[in-house]
Structure formats: C-alpha cells, structure tokens
XYZ file of C-alpha atoms in Angstrom:
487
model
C 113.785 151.358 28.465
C 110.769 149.330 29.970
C 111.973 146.839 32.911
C 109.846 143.425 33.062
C 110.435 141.450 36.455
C 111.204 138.256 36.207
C 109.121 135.616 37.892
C 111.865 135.216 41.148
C 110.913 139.182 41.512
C 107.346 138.776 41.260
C 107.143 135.662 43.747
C 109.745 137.780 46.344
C 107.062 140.838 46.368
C 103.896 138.366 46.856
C 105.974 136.806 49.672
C 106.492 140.384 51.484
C 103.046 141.256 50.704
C 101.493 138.497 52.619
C 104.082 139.061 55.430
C 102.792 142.132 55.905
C 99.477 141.011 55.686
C 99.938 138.960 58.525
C 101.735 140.889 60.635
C 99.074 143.831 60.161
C 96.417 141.396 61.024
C 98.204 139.764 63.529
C 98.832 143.444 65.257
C 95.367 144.489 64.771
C 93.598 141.036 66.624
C 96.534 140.161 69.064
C 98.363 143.481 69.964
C 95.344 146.512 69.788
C 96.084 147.368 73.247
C 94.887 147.763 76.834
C 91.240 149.994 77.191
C 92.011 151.813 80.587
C 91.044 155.329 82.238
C 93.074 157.017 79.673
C 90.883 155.698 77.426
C 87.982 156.660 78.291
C 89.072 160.075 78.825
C 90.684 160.109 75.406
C 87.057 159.087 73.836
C 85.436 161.457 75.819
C 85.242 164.354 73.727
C 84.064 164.306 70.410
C 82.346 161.079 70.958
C 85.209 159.756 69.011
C 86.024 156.061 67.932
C 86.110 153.633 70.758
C 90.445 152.592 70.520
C 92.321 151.211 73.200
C 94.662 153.251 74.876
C 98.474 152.494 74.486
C 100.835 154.182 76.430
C 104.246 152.362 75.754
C 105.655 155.265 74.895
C 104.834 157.763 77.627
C 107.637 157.877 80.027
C 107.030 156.070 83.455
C 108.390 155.418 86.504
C 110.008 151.697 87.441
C 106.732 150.571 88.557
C 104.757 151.890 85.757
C 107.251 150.409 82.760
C 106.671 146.689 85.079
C 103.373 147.144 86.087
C 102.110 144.137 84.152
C 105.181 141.623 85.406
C 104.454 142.749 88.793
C 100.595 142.078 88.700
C 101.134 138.646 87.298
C 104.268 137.602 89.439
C 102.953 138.936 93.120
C 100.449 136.866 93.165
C 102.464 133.678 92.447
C 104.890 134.556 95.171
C 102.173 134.735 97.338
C 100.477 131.963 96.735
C 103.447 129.255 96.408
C 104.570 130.565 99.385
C 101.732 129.551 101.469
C 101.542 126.348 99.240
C 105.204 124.978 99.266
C 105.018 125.568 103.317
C 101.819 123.620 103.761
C 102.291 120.855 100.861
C 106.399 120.519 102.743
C 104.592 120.592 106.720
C 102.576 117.877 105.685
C 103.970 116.135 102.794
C 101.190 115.933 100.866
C 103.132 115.704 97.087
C 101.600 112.174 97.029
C 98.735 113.346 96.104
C 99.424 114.445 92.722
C 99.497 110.756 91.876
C 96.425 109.452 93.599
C 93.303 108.962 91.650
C 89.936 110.209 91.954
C 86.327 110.433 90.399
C 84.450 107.051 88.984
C 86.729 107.079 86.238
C 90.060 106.557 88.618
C 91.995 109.452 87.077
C 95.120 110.604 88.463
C 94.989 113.729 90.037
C 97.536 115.437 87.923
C 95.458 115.271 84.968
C 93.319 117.950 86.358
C 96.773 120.226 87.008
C 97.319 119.613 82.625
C 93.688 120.608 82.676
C 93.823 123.880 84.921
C 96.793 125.178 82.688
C 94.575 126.073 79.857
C 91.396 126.194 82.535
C 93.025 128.630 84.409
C 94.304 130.766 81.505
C 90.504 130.930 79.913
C 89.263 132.025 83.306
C 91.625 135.214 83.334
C 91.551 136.122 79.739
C 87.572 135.881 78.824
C 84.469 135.334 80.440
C 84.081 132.234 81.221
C 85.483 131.425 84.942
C 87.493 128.465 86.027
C 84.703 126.139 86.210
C 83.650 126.478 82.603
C 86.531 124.034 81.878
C 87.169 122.265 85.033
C 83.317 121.435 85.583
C 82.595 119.716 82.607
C 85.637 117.535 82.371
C 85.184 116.769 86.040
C 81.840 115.111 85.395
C 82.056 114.401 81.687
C 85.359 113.228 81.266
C 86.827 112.273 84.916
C 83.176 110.989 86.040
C 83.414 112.972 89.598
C 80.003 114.065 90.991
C 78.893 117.501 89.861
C 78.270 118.604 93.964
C 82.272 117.862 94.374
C 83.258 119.122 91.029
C 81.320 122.603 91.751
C 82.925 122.547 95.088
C 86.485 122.207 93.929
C 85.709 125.220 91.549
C 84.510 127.377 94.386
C 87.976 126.663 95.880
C 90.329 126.772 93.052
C 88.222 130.248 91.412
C 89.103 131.758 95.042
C 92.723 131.481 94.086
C 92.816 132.020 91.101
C 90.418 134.627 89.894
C 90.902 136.401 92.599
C 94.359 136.965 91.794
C 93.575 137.559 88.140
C 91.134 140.268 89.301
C 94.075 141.302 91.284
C 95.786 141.922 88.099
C 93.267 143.327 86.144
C 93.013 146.222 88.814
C 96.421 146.813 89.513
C 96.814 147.132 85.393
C 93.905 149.907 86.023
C 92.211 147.657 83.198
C 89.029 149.678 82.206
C 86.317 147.945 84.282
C 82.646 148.777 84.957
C 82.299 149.129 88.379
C 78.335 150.211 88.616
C 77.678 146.597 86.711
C 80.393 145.120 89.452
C 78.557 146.694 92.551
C 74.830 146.379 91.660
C 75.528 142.237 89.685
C 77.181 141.267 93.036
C 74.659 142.126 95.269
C 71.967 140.246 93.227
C 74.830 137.388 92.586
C 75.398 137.317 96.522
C 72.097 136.701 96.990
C 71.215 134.209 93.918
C 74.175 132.002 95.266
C 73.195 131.525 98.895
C 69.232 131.098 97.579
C 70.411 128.348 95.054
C 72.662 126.402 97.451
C 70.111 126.520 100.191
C 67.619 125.257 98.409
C 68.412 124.132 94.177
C 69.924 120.928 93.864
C 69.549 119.020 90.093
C 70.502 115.387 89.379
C 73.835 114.903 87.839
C 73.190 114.757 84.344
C 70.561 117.395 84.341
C 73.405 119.728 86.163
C 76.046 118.587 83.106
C 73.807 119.423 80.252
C 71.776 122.337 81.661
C 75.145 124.099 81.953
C 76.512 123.402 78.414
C 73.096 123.996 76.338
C 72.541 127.152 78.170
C 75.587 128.841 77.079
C 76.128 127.149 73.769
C 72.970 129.283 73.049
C 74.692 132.773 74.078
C 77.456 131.411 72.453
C 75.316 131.264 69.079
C 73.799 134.570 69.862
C 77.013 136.384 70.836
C 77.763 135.141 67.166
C 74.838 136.325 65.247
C 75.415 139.872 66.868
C 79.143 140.033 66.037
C 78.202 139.087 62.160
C 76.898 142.777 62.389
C 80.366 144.723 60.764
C 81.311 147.897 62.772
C 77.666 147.365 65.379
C 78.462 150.172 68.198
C 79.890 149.491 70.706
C 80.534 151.059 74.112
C 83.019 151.277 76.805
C 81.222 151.918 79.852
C 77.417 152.438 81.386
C 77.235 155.440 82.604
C 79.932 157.997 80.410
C 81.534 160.530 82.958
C 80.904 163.679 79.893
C 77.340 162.378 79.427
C 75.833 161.673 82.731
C 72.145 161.770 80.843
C 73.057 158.205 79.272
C 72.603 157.048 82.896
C 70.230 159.875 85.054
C 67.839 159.277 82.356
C 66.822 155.486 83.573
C 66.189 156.862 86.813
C 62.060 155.737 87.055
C 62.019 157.110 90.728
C 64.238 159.043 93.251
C 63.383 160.271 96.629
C 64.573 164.107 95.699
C 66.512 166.148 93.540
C 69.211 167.061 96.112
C 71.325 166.062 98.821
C 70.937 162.287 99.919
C 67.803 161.760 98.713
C 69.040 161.836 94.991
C 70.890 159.062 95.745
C 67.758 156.670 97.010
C 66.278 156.014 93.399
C 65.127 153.206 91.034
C 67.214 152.924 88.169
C 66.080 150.190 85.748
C 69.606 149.790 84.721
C 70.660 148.601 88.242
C 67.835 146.890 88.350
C 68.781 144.460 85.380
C 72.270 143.947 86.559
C 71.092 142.963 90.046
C 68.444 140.699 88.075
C 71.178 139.266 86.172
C 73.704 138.585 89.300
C 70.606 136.969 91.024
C 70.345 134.614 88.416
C 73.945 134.014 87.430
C 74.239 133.183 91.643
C 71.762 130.770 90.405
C 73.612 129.147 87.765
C 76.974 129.657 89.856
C 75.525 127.671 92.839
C 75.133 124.834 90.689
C 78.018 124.682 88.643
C 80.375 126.617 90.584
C 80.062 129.083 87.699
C 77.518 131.782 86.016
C 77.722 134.989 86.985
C 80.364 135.890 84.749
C 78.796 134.663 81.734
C 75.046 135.842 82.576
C 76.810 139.540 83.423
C 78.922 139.422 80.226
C 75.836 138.407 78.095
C 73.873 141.358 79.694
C 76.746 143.510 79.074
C 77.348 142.748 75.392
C 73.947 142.108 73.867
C 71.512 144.339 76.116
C 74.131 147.352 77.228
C 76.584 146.831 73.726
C 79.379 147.179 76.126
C 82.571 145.950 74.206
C 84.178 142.775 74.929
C 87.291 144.522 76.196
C 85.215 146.107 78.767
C 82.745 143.269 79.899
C 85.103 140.798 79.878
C 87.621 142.041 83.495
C 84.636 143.042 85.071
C 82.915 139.186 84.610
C 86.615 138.111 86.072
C 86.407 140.667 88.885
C 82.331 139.371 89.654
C 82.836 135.911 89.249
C 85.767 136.553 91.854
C 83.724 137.941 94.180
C 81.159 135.760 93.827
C 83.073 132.213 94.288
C 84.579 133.493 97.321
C 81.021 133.971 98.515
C 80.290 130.260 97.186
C 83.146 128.786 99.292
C 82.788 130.786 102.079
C 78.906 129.485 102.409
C 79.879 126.242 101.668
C 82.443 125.837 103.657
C 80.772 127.548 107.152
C 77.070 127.860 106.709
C 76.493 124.444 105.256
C 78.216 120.875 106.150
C 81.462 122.102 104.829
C 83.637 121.038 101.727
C 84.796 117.536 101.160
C 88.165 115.974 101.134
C 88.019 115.206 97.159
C 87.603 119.089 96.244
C 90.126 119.976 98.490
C 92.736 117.498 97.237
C 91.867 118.813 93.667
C 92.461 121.752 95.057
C 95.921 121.249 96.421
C 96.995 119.930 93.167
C 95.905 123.049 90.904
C 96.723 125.745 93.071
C 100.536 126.565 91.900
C 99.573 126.609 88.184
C 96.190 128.530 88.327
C 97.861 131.573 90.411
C 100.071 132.092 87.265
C 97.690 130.972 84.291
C 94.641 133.022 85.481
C 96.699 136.342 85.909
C 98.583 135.602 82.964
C 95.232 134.950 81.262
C 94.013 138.219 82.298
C 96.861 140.238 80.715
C 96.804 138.427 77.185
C 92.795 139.182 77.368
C 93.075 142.985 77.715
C 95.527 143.140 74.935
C 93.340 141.364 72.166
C 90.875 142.814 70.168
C 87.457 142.093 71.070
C 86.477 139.871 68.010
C 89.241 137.563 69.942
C 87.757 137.192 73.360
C 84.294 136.761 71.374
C 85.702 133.776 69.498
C 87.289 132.055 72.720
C 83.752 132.009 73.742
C 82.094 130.826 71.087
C 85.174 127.849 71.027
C 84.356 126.978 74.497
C 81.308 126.375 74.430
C 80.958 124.888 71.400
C 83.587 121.954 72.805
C 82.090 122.040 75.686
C 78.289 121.185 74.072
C 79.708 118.573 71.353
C 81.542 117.025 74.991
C 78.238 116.632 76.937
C 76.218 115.422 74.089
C 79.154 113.111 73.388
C 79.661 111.442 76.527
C 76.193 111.940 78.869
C 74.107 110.606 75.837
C 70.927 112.066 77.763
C 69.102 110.026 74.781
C 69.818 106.772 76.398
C 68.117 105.245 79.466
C 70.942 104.620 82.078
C 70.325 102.945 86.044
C 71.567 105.670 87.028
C 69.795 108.854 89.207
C 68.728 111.191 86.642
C 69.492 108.540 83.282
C 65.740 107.044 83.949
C 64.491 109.552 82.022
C 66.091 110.068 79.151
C 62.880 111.756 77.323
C 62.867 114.394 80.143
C 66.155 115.129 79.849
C 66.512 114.922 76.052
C 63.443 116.925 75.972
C 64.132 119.643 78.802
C 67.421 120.157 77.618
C 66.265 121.022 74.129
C 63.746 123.349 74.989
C 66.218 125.475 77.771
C 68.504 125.865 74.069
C 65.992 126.539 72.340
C 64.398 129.427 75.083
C 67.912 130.395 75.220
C 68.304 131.339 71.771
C 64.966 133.237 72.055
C 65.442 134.987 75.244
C 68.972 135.967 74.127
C 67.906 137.360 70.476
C 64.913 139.323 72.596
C 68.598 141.113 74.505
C 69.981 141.689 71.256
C 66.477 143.511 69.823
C 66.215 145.245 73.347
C 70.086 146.246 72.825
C 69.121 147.695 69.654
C 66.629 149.782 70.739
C 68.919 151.347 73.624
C 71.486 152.325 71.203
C 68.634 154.103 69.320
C 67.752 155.764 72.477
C 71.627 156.693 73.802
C 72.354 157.949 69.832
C 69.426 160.327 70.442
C 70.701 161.975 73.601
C 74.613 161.764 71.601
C 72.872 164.094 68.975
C 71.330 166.663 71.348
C 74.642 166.780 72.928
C 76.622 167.305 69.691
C 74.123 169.507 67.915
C 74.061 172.034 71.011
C 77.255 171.941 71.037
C 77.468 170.061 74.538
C 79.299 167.109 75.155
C 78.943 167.803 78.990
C 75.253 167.234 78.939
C 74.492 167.012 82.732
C 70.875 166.150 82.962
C 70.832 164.819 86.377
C 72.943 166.831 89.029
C 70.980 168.786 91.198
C 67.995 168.888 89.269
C 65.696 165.695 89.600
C 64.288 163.286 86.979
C 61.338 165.046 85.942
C 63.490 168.240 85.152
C 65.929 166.213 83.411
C 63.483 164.391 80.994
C 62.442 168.318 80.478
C 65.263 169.470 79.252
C 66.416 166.580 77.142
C 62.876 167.012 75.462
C 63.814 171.023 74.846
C 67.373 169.926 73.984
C 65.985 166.904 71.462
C 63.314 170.141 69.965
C 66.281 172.063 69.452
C 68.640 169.251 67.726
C 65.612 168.655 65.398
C 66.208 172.026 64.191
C 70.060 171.412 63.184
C 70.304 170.710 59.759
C 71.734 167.256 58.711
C 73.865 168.169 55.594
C 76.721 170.749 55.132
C 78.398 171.802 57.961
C 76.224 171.090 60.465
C 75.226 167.596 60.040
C 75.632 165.137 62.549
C 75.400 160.967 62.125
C 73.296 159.588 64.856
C 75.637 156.166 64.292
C 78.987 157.186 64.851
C 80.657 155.142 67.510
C 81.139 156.415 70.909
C 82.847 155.424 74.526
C 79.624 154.669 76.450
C 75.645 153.113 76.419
C-alpha cells in the first residue's frame, strides 16, 4: 500500500525544512563561538581547521560560568559611579538638552548616536570615532578639531573598557601586532598632532574614501571561498613561521637574540605609525590600518584581528587625549560636554559590543565593515558635496578636493590589492615551512631557539630537500593548502 502526502503534509515539511535552515545558518554566522587560548592549542597539532573554541560545557567555577556578565557589567559600575557623583556634585543633567555644532543639535542626539557608535567600536574594527566623527561634522556640522577631540575622550572610556572585556574573556588576541603597532601608533599620533592639520572638508572626506577603499578590498578578498586563514603571527608549535623574518640579530644566544630586525615588526610598527597618523586627525585609524594589515597582508582571521584593533585603538586614544589634553592647549568645553553626555551608554555598548563580536563568525564582522563604510562614503559625498564651490575654508576648491579625494580612493584600492598579492605570496611561503614540518613528521619545528638566523634558514633548506622527497599521493601525501592556526 503506497502512501501519497497530501499537499498540508508537503507544505508542513517545507516549513520545518527552512526552519532548520535558518536556525543552522543562523548558528553557524551568529553563535560559532569565542577563538581563545584553548583554541589555539586545540589547532596546534595537526595543523588542523582553524574553529573557535567553545567551552560551555566544561565545568567551571562561579567566575568562569559569569565571566562574560562580569566583564561587561564591572565596567559600567565603575564608570556610572564616577559619573552619577560628578554629573549630581555639579548638576550638570542640563546639558543633555543644550545644543551644539553649526547645526544647533541637541546634545542627546549624539547619546542615540553613541548607542550603536559605541556598540560598533567593541564588536569590529572600526573605533568609536568611525561613527561619531562623521556625523559630528557631516550631519551635526561641529568642527572636525572638536569632533576628533570628543572621540579621544569618549574612546578612553569606552574602548578601554571594551578592551577590558576582551582580556578578561581571554579573547584570542595578537599581542606581538599589539606591542610592536603601538609603539609606531604612539609615535604617528604625537607627530600628526604636532604638526598635520587639514581643512575641514578635506579631514571629512579623506577619512571616508580611504576606508571605503579597504572596505572594497576587504570584499574582493572575502569573495575567495575557504582563502586560509590564520589565528595568530607567530604559532607557539611552529616558531619558524616567525624566526624566519628575522633579516638581522645581534647573536644566536642569550640577550643578543633578542636585539634583531624582524620585517614583520617592522610592518606593524609601519602600520601603527601611520594609523597614529590617520588617528590624530580623526580621532581614529589605527584600528582599521592594523586590522587591514592583519587581514590582507598577515591573513589573520577576522576573529583574531578584530580585539586586538579594539585593544590598539584603546591604547592609542588614551595617548591622543592624554597629549591633547597636557602637551598641547588642552581640550575644549564642547568635546567635553559631548563627552559627559555619552559616557553612561558607551561603558555598556562598547563592552557589550565586544562580546557579540567574538561570538560571530568572521564573514560577520567583515560585513559590519564593509556596511560602515559604505554609509559612511554615500554620507560624505551626500552632504560635503566637495564638487561644489562653498565660502567656506577648504570649499574654494572644489577641483582639489574633488580631485584629491578621488585619487587617495583610487591609490587606496591599489595599494590595498598590492597587500592582498603580498598576502598571497606569504601564505605560499608559511604553507612551505607547514609541509617540511608535516612531511618530517615535526609539528614542533623550532628553527630559531638557540641557533641564529643563518642556521635556521640552513636547516629549513635541508628540511624543505627532504619534504621534496615525500611522495604526494598514497599515504604519504600532504596538501600544501590545508588550513592552519597561524601565518
């Protein structure tokens, strides 16, 4: 006896099917997981696939089973306790309704604005000031200098505490990129406020056409299905990934191994001197020039580059404000009273932020990116119009700026696909040393301690000789292109 389903049967199993659908994809792009130490160590051997690590169901002590309530909620009792004692002392509440910038805009509207600001800054990489600079000066009509000083202020609260979070999570970060982008970044920031100064529009568009173009790149790379990815620079089981870019070092032991030139380092401190650059004129940069370095030069995944651009654009607007507010003629009123009006709702949106962002899979973060800064280029060329001559400083010129602005997007693109070719190449060059490792049998492949960089590059060459020997079908094949946890 044959059964036929009728159509109410038919349309009840297509309505389960594409519930499941959805909640499959909805797990896989909104729920993958945190990438911590755990994960790192899990990818270490084997060089297997890069997945986030998630624990939920190891058992943990009170702390560990609220470790993510406690990093976002500590820092908001912190913070509105200092701010409810100082906005009660001098009751300052008024100011929430006062108006600021050319445009006379209440103040609150930048506390709407700083809800999803704030949120963006914690969960991708682009900082605070991606979304409250260009709707202070494109939207609100407040002058770039006092815009980019209320984001050196209200990034000191607020991505410090979301880098606050991201550490006490024990979110995987990369902490050589960290050290070696903030020294460069300390030093790009102080250069450009001592002595960089654009006109207003120039500042507005600069900022948006230079990373709509990354944006677009960033794009074009992630069309690539399944492109490697990695987790972290320098892999604790395969120290050769790293040793190897060592050009120079004083000596093979003791101290003097640890005075070298490693053109590694010397990229990331390249790229924090410029993004202090870019961050000393629009209060932000550094996270975006790191995480651009990051994910189309190093491949590092999203889920890695992303908390540490939080953690350097931290460090590096607390630098800003600190400069600006003692070395130079000090912040103004106007960024301050921003300030006081923000401050309760970014301590909780940029933490917040921070844990939705290590959760999501990396195609996510990638797409917040490309959102922002497509809005925020549509916004500029929108409202500044830099095609139309203005009596304005900096509108007399429209061709300059029209022009100028074109060509930075259109080096942008360039210098950004030239990463992304660069990139490709290093992955060639890390799968190589991967093989040696797997075909000897060697995962642990220590070229570097104890033994200098010319003895290194020796071995690696007598390893490589050897792997060249391993036959690549049957049992002993190996695939140069399987993913792995580091670059």
């Amino acid at each position: 006896m044959t059964v036929v389903d009728g159509p109410e049967s038919q349309q009840k199993r297509k309505a389960a099917f594409s519930l499941a659908a959805i909640s499959e994809l909805f797990t896989k792009y909104f729920c993958e997981g945190q990438a911590n130490a755990s994960t790192l160590k899990a990818n270490a051997s084997g060089f297997g696939q890069v997945n986030p690590s998630n624990e939920d169901n190891v058992p943990k002590s009170f702390i560990g089973r609220h470790r993510k309530l406690i990093g976002i909620f500590v820092p908001i009792v912190i913070v509105h306790a200092i701010w409810w004692t100082y906005m009660g002392t001098t009751d300052s509440f008024h100011l929430f309704v006062g108006k600021g910038g050319a445009n006379d805009i209440p103040r609150w509207y930048m506390s709407i604005t700083m809800v999803f600001g704030s949120m963006v800054a914690g969960a991708t990489s682009e900082g605070g000031a991606a979304v409250a600079f260009p709707v202070m000066t494109l939207v609100f009509g407040i002058s770039p200098v006092i815009a980019r000083d209320f984001s050196y202020i209200i990034q000191s609260c607020g991505m410090v505490c979301a880098a606050g979070t991201i550490i006490w999570m024990k979110v995987l970060v990369e902490w050589k990129a960290v050290i070696y982008t903030s020294l460069g970044g300390i030093a790009g920031i102080i250069i450009g406020l001592e002595y960089i100064a654009l006109d207003p529009p120039y500042a507005k568009m600069y900022f948006v056409v230079i990373w709509g173009a990354f944006a677009a790149s960033l794009y074009y790379l992630n069309r690539i299905h399944g492109r490697k990815v990695y987790l972290v620079l320098d892999p604790p089981h395969l120290p050769a990934i790293w040793k190897s870019c060592t050009l120079w070092e004083l000596s093979s032991t003791g101290l003097g191994s640890y005075v070298a030139f490693n053109w590694k380092a010397a990229v990331l401190f390249a790229t924090g001197f410029l993004g202090g650059i870019f961050s000393s004129i629009s209060g932000s940069g550094i996270d975006i020039c790191s995480f651009a370095c990051l994910t189309l030069l190093f491949r590092l995944t999203e889920k890695t580059a992303t908390p540490t651009s939080v953690i350097l654009m931290a460090i590096n607007t607390v630098v800003g404000f600190l400069w600006r507010e003692y070395a130079q003629e000090g912040i103004g009123d106007d960024s301050w009273n921003f300030f006081l009006v923000c401050a309760p709702i970014v301590c909780f949106g940029a933490p917040f932020g921070s844990v939705i962002g290590s959760f999501v899979h990396r195609i996510v973060l990638a797409w917040a990116i490309y959102l922002t800064d497509a809005v925020q280029l549509v916004g500029a060329i929108v409202i500044v119009q830099p095609w139309v001559y203005q009596d304005k400083p900096g509108f007399t010129t429209p061709a300059h700026l029209t022009g100028s602005s074109i060509g930075i997007f259109v080096s942008g693109l360039i210098f950004f696909y030239i990463l992304q070719l660069l990139g490709e190449k290093l992955v060639e060059r890390n799968s190589r040393i991967e093989a040696t490792a797997r075909a000897l049998g060697n995962s642990n492949l220590d070229v570097g301690s104890g033994m200098g960089v010319d003895r290194a590059r020796q071995l690696m060459r007598q390893q490589q000789a050897a792997a060249a020997l391993v036959p690549l079908h049957g049992p002993g094949r190996f695939d140069a292109k399987i993913r792995s946890s580091h670059t």
